[in-house]
Short mmCIF file of C-alpha atoms in Angstrom, two decimals:
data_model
loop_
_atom_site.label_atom_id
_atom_site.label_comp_id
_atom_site.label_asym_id
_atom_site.label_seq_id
_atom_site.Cartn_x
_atom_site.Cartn_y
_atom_site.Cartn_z
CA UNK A 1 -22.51 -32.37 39.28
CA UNK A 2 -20.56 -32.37 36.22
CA UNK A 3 -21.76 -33.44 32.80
CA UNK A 4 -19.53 -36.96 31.28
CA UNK A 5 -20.90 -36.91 27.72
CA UNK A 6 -20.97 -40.94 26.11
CA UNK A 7 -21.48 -42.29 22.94
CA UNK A 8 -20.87 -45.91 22.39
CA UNK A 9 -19.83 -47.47 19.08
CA UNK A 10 -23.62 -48.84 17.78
CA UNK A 11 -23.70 -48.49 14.12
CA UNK A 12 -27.69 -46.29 13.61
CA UNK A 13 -26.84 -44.71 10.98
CA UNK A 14 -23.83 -45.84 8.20
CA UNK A 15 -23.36 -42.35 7.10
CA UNK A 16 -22.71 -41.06 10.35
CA UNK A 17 -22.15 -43.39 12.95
CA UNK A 18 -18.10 -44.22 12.31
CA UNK A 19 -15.85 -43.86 15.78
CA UNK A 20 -14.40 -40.81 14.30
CA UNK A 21 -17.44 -39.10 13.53
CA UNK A 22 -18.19 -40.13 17.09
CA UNK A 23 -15.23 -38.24 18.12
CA UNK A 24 -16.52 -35.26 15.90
CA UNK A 25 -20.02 -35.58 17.84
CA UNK A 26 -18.25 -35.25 21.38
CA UNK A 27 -16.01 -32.35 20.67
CA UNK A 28 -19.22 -30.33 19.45
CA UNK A 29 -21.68 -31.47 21.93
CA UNK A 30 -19.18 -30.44 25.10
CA UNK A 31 -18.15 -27.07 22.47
CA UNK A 32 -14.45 -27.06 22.20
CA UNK A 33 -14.62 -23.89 21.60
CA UNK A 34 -15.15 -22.61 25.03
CA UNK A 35 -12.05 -24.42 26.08
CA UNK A 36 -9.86 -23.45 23.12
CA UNK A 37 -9.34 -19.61 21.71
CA UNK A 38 -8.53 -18.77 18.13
CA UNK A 39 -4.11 -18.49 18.11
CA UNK A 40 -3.49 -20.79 21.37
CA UNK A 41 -0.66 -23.28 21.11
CA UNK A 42 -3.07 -26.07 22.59
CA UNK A 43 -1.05 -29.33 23.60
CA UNK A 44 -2.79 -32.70 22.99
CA UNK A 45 -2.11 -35.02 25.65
CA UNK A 46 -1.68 -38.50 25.03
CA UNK A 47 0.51 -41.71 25.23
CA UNK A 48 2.33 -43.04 21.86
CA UNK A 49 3.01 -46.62 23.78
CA UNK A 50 5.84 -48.58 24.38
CA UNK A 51 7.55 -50.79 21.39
CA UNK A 52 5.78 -53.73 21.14
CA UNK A 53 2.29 -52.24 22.63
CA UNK A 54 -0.72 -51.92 20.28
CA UNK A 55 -3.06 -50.80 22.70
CA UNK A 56 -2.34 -46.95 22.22
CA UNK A 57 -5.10 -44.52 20.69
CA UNK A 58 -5.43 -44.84 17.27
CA UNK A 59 -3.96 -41.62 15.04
CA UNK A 60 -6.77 -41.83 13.16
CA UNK A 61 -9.09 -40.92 16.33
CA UNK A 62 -6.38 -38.47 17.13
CA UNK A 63 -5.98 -36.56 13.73
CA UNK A 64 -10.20 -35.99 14.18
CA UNK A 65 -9.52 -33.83 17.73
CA UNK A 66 -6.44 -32.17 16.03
CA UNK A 67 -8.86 -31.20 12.98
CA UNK A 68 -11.44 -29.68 15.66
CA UNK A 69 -8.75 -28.34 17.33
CA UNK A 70 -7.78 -25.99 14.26
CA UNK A 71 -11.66 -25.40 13.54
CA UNK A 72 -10.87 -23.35 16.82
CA UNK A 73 -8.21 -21.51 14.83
CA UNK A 74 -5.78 -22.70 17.29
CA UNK A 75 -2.39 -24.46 17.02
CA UNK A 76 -2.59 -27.95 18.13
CA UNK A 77 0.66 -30.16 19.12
CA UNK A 78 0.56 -33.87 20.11
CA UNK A 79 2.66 -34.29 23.48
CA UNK A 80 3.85 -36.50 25.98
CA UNK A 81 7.25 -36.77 28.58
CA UNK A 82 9.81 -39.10 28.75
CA UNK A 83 10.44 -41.90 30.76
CA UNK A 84 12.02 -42.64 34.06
CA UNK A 85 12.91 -46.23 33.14
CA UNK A 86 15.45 -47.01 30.56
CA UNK A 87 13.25 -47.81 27.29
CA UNK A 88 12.46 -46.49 23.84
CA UNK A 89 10.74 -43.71 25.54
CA UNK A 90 13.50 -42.04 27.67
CA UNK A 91 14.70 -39.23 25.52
CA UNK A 92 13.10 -37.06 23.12
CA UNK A 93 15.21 -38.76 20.33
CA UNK A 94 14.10 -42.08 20.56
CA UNK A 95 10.34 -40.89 21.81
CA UNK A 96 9.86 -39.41 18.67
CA UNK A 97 10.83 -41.97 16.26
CA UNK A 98 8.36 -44.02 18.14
CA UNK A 99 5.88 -41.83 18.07
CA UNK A 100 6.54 -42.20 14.25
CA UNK A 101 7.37 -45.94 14.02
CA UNK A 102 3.35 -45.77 16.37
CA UNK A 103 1.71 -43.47 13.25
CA UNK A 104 1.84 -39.73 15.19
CA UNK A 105 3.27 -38.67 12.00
CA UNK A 106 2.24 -35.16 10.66
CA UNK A 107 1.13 -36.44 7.22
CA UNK A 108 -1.38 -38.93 9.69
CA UNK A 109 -2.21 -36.78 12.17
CA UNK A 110 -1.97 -33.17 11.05
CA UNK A 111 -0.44 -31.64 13.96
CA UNK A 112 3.59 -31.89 15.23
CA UNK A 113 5.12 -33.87 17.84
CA UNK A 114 6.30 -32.34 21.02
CA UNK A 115 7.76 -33.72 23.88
CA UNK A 116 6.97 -31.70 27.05
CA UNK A 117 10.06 -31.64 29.02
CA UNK A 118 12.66 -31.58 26.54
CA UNK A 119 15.59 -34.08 24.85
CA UNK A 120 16.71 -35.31 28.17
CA UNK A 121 13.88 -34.39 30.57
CA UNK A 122 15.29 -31.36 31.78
CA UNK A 123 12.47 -28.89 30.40
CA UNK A 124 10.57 -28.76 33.55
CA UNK A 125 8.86 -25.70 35.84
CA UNK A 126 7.65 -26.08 39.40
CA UNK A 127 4.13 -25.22 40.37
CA UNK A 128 2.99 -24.68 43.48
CA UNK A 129 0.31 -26.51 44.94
CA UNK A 130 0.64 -26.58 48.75
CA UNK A 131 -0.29 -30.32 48.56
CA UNK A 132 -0.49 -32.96 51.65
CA UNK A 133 2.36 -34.44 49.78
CA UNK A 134 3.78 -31.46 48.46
CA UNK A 135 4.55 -28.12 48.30
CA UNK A 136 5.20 -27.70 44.86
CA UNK A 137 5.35 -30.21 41.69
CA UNK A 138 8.02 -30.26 39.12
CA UNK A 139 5.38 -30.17 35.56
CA UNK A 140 7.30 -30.88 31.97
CA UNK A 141 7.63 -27.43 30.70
CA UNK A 142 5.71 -27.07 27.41
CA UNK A 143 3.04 -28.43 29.34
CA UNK A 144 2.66 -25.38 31.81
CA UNK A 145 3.73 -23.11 28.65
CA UNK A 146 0.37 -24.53 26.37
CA UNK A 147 -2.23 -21.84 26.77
CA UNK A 148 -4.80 -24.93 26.52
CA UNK A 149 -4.75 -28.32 26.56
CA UNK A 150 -6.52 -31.64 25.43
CA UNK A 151 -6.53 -34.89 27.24
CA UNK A 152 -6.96 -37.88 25.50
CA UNK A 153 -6.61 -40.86 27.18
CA UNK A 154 -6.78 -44.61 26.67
CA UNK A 155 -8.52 -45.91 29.69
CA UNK A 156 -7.04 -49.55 31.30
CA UNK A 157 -6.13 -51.41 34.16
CA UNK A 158 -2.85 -50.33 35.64
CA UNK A 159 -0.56 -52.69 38.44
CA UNK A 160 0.19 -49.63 41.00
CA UNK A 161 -3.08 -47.24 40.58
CA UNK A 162 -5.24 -50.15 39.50
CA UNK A 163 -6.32 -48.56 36.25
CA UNK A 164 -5.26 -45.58 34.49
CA UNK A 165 -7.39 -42.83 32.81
CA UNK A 166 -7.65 -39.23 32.37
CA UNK A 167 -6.27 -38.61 35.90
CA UNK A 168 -3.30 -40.83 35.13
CA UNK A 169 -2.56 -39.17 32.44
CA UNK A 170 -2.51 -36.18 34.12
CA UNK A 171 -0.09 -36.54 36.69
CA UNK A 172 2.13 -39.04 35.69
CA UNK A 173 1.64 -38.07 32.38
CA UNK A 174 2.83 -35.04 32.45
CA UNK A 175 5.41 -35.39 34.34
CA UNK A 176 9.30 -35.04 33.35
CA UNK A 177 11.39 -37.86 35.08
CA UNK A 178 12.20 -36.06 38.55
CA UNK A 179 8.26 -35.81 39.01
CA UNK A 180 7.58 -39.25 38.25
CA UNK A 181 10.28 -40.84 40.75
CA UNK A 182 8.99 -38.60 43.43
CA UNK A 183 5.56 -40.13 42.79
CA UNK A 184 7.11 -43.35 42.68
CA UNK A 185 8.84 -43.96 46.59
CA UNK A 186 8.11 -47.10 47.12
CA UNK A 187 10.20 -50.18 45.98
CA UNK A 188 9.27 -53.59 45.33
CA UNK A 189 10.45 -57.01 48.00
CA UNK A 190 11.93 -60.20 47.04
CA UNK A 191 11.20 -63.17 48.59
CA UNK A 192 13.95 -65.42 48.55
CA UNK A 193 12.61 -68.70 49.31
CA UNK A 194 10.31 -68.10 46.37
CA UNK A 195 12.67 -67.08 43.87
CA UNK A 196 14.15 -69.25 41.60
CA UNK A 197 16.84 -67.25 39.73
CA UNK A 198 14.82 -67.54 36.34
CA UNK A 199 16.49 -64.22 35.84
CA UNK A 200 13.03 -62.71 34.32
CA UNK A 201 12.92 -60.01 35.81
CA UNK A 202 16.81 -58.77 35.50
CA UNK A 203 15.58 -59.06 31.57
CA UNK A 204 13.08 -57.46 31.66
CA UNK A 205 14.25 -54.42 34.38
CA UNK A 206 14.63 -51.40 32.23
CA UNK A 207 16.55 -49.54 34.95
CA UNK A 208 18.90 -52.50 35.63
CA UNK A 209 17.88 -52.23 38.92
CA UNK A 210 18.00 -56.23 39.81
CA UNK A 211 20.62 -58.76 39.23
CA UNK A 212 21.30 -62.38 40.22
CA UNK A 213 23.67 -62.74 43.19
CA UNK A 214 23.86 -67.19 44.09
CA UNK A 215 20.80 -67.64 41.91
CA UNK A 216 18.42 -65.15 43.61
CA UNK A 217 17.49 -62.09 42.65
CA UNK A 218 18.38 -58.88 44.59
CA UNK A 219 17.38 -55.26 44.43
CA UNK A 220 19.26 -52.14 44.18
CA UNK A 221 17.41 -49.40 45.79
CA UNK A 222 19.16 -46.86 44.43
CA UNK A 223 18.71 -47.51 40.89
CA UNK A 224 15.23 -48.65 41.08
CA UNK A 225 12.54 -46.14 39.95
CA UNK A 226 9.34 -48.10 41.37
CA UNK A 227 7.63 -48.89 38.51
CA UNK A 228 6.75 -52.36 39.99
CA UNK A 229 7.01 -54.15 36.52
CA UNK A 230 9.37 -56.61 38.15
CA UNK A 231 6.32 -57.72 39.87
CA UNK A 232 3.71 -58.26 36.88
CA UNK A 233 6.52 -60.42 35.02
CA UNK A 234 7.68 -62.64 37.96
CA UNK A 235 6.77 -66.27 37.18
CA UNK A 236 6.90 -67.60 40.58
CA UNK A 237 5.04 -64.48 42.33
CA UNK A 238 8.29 -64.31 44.79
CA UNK A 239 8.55 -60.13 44.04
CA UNK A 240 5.95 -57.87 45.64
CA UNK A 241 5.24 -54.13 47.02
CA UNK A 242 3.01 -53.64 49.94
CA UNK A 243 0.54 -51.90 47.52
CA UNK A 244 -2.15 -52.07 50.61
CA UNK A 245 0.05 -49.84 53.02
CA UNK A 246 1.59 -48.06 49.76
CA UNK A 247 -1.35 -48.07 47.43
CA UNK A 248 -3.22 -44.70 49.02
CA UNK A 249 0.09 -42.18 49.08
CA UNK A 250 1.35 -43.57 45.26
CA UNK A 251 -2.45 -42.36 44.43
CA UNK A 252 -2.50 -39.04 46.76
CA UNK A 253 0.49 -38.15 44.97
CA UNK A 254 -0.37 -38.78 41.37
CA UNK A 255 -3.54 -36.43 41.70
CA UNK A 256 -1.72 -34.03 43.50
CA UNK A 257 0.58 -33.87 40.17
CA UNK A 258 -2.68 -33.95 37.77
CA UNK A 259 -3.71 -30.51 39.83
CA UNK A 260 -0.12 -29.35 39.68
CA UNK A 261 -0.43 -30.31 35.49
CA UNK A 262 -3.80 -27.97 35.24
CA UNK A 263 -3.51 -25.27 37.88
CA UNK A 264 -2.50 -22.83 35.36
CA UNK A 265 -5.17 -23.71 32.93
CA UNK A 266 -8.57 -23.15 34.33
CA UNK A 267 -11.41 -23.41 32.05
CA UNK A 268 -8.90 -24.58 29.27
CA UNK A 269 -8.76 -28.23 29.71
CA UNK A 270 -10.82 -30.46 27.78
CA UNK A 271 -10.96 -34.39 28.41
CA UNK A 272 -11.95 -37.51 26.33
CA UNK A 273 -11.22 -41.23 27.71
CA UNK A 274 -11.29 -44.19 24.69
CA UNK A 275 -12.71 -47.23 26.56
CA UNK A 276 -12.05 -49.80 23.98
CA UNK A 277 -9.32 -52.51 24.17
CA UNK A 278 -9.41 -52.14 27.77
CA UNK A 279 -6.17 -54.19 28.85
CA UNK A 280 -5.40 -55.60 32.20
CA UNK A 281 -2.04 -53.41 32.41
CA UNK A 282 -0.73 -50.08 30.94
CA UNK A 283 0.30 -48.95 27.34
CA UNK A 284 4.08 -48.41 28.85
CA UNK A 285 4.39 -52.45 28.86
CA UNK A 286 5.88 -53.94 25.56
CA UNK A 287 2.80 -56.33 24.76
CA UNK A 288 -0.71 -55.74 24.44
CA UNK A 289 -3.11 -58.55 26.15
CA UNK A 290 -6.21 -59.77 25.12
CA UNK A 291 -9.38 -57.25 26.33
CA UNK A 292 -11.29 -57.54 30.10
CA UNK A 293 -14.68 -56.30 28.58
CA UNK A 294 -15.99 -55.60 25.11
CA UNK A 295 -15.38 -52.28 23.88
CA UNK A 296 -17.64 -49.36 25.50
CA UNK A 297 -17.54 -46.36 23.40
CA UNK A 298 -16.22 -42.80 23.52
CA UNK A 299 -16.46 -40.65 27.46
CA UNK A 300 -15.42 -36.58 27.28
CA UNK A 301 -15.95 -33.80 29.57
CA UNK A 302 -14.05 -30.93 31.21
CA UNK A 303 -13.98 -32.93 34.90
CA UNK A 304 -11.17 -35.38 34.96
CA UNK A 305 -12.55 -36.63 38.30
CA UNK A 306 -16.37 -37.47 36.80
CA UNK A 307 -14.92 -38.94 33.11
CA UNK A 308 -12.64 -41.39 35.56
CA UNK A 309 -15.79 -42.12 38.07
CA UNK A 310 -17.73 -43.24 34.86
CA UNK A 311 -15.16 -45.00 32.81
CA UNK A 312 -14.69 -46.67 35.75
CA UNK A 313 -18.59 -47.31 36.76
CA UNK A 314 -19.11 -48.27 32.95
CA UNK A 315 -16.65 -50.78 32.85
CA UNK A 316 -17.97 -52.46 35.89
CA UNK A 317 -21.17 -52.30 33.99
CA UNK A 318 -19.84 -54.24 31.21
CA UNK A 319 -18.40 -57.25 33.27
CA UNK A 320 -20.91 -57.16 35.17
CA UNK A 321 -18.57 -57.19 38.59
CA UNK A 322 -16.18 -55.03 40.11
CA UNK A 323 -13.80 -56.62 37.48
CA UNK A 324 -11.03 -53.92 37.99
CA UNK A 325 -10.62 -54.59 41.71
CA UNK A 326 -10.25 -58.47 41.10
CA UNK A 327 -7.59 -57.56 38.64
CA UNK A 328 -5.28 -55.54 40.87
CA UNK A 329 -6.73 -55.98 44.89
CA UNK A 330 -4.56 -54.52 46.71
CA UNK A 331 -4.85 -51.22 44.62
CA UNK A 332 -6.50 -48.67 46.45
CA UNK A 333 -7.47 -47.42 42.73
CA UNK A 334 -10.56 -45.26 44.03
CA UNK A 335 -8.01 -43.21 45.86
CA UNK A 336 -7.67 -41.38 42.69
CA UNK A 337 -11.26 -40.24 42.31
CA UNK A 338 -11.85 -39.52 46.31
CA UNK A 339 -8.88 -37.25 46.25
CA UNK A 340 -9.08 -35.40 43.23
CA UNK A 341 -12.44 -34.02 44.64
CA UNK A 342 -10.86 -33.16 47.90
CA UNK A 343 -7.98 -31.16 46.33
CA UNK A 344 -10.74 -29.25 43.69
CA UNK A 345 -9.80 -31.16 40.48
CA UNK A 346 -13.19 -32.48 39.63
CA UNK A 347 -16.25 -34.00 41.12
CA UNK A 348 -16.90 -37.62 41.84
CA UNK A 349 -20.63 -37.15 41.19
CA UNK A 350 -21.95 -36.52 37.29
CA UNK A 351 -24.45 -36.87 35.16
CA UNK A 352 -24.00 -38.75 31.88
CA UNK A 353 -25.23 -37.01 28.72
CA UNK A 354 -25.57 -39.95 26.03
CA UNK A 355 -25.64 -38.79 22.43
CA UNK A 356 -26.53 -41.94 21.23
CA UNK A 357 -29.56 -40.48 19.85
CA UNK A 358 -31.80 -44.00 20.34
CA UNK A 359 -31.63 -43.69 24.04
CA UNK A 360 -34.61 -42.97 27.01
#
């Protein structure tokens, strides 16, 4: 059973209950230090968000975890890989000035920008894993080349995996391009008689994958990368991917890349989920909507498997239903948790440590 150490955002004490000295109060109580040696080059993993997206970890959380980082008398770098869709996010160009446009700037943060696989995704090494799904995974290369590595990771709803968390972050995360399509093998269906040739989703198809042919929309295979965005933005619900017969293997595969993103790194990997502004759909999206629950607090622990299974759990708390399943049904979103235990990335069962300090 793994520890998942919480603290929520209650003010007890003005002089030391702010979020970032709640930050401060996870790293110590799970000790960074056994994670992190004095001289590594340890890679902080997060998302800077898509243009237009808000809901992205705040620098000023993230500049607290770089300053324990160096405590450590280690070298901390923020990172993240490029995209597969066409966006602000495909090269390392354009990644970075977003990063900077976003406030990952080293006079905010402290610590450089990095991103994993290189100016055009090509930085990549293959790690083997002997997976159901495969052999090997193709990992962004300053990724595998980190001697540690922190996770931090904004915890939402997602429309393939059904949310997205530490695990998420993980394997899709870390990822260059040719890792994320092969995750990605299924492709979305248009329903004619539904469609109405509103042309929303040619707009808003960062891979140009759709166009209108006689008013309708049609798909090109080959240039679609399976992101299923198409679907979220469709007005009249007439595009769709059989997420119930497609749902398990898109999640099989992601963990199987979070293991491939760690293998190398045993005992060196240290996790913290931020479950506040929990959205209905990814950071990757150009908008930010409104919240499903009330913020939670601040989740860390070295098990990416157990911090999921209780972000998860706790947000269910907080509605009060299983409010992430009624967001994205046919999502087999649990996949992610069942199978990282089964391939040795973590345990589904924990015990949550709260540091609250006013707590039975």
């Amino acid at each position: 059973m793994s520890k998942v150490y919480f603290v929520d955002f209650k003010i007890r004490d003005v002089e030391k209950d702010s979020k970032i000295q709640k930050v401060e109060r996870l790293c110590d109580a799970v000790g960074l230090r056994q994670f992190i040696n004095k001289g590594d080059l340890t890679a902080v993993k997060l998302h800077f968000g898509e243009k237009g997206n808000d809901g992205f970890i705040s620098p000023v959380y993230v500049r607290r975890v770089v300053e324990k980082i160096k405590e450590c008398g280690a070298l901390p770098f923020l990172t993240d890989t490029n995209t597969l869709y066409v966006g602000e996010r495909q090269n390392a160009v354009q990644h970075l000035n977003l990063a900077v446009e976003h406030g990952f700037d080293y006079a905010v943060v402290g610590a450089p920008v990095i991103i994993a696989d290189g100016l055009k995704g090509k930085n990549s090494q293959e790690i083997q894993i002997h997976g159901k799904h495969f052999e090997s995974v193709t990992v962004a290369g300053d990724v595998v080349d980190a001697d540690s590595l922190v996770v931090l990771s904004h915890f939402k709803g997602h429309p393939i995996a059904g949310f997205g968390g530490a695990i998420k972050n993980l394997g899709m995360g870390c990822a260059p391009a040719v890792g994320k399509k092969a995750q990605h093998q299924d492709r979305p269906c248009i329903d004619e008689k539904m469609c109405v040739g509103c042309g929303t989703c040619v707009r808003e198809c960062a891979a140009h994958a759709l166009s209108l042919i006689d008013m309708k929309a049609h798909l090109n295979a080959q240039k679609c990368v399976g992101c299923g965005k198409c679907v979220t933005v469709c007005p009249q619900h007439a595009i769709s991917m059989d997420l119930k017969k497609q749902s398990t293997a898109f999640m099989e595969r992601l963990v199987e890349y979070a293991k491939g993103a760690v293998e190398n790194k045993k005992g060196r990997v240290f996790y913290i989920n931020f479950l506040l502004n929990i959205t209905p759909l990814c950071d990757c999206f150009r908008f930010s909507n409104e919240a499903i629950v009330p913020d939670i607090g601040i989740l860390a622990s070295d098990d990416p498997v157990s911090l999921d299974k209780a972000s998860f759990d706790m947000v269910r708390e907080k509605a009060g239903y299983d409010i992430m399943h009624d967001l994205h049904k046919d999502t087999d979103m649990l996949r992610q948790i069942t199978y990282g235990q089964e391939v040795g990335l973590g345990s589904m069962e924990y015990e949550l440590v709260s540091l609250n300090g006013d707590d039975k």
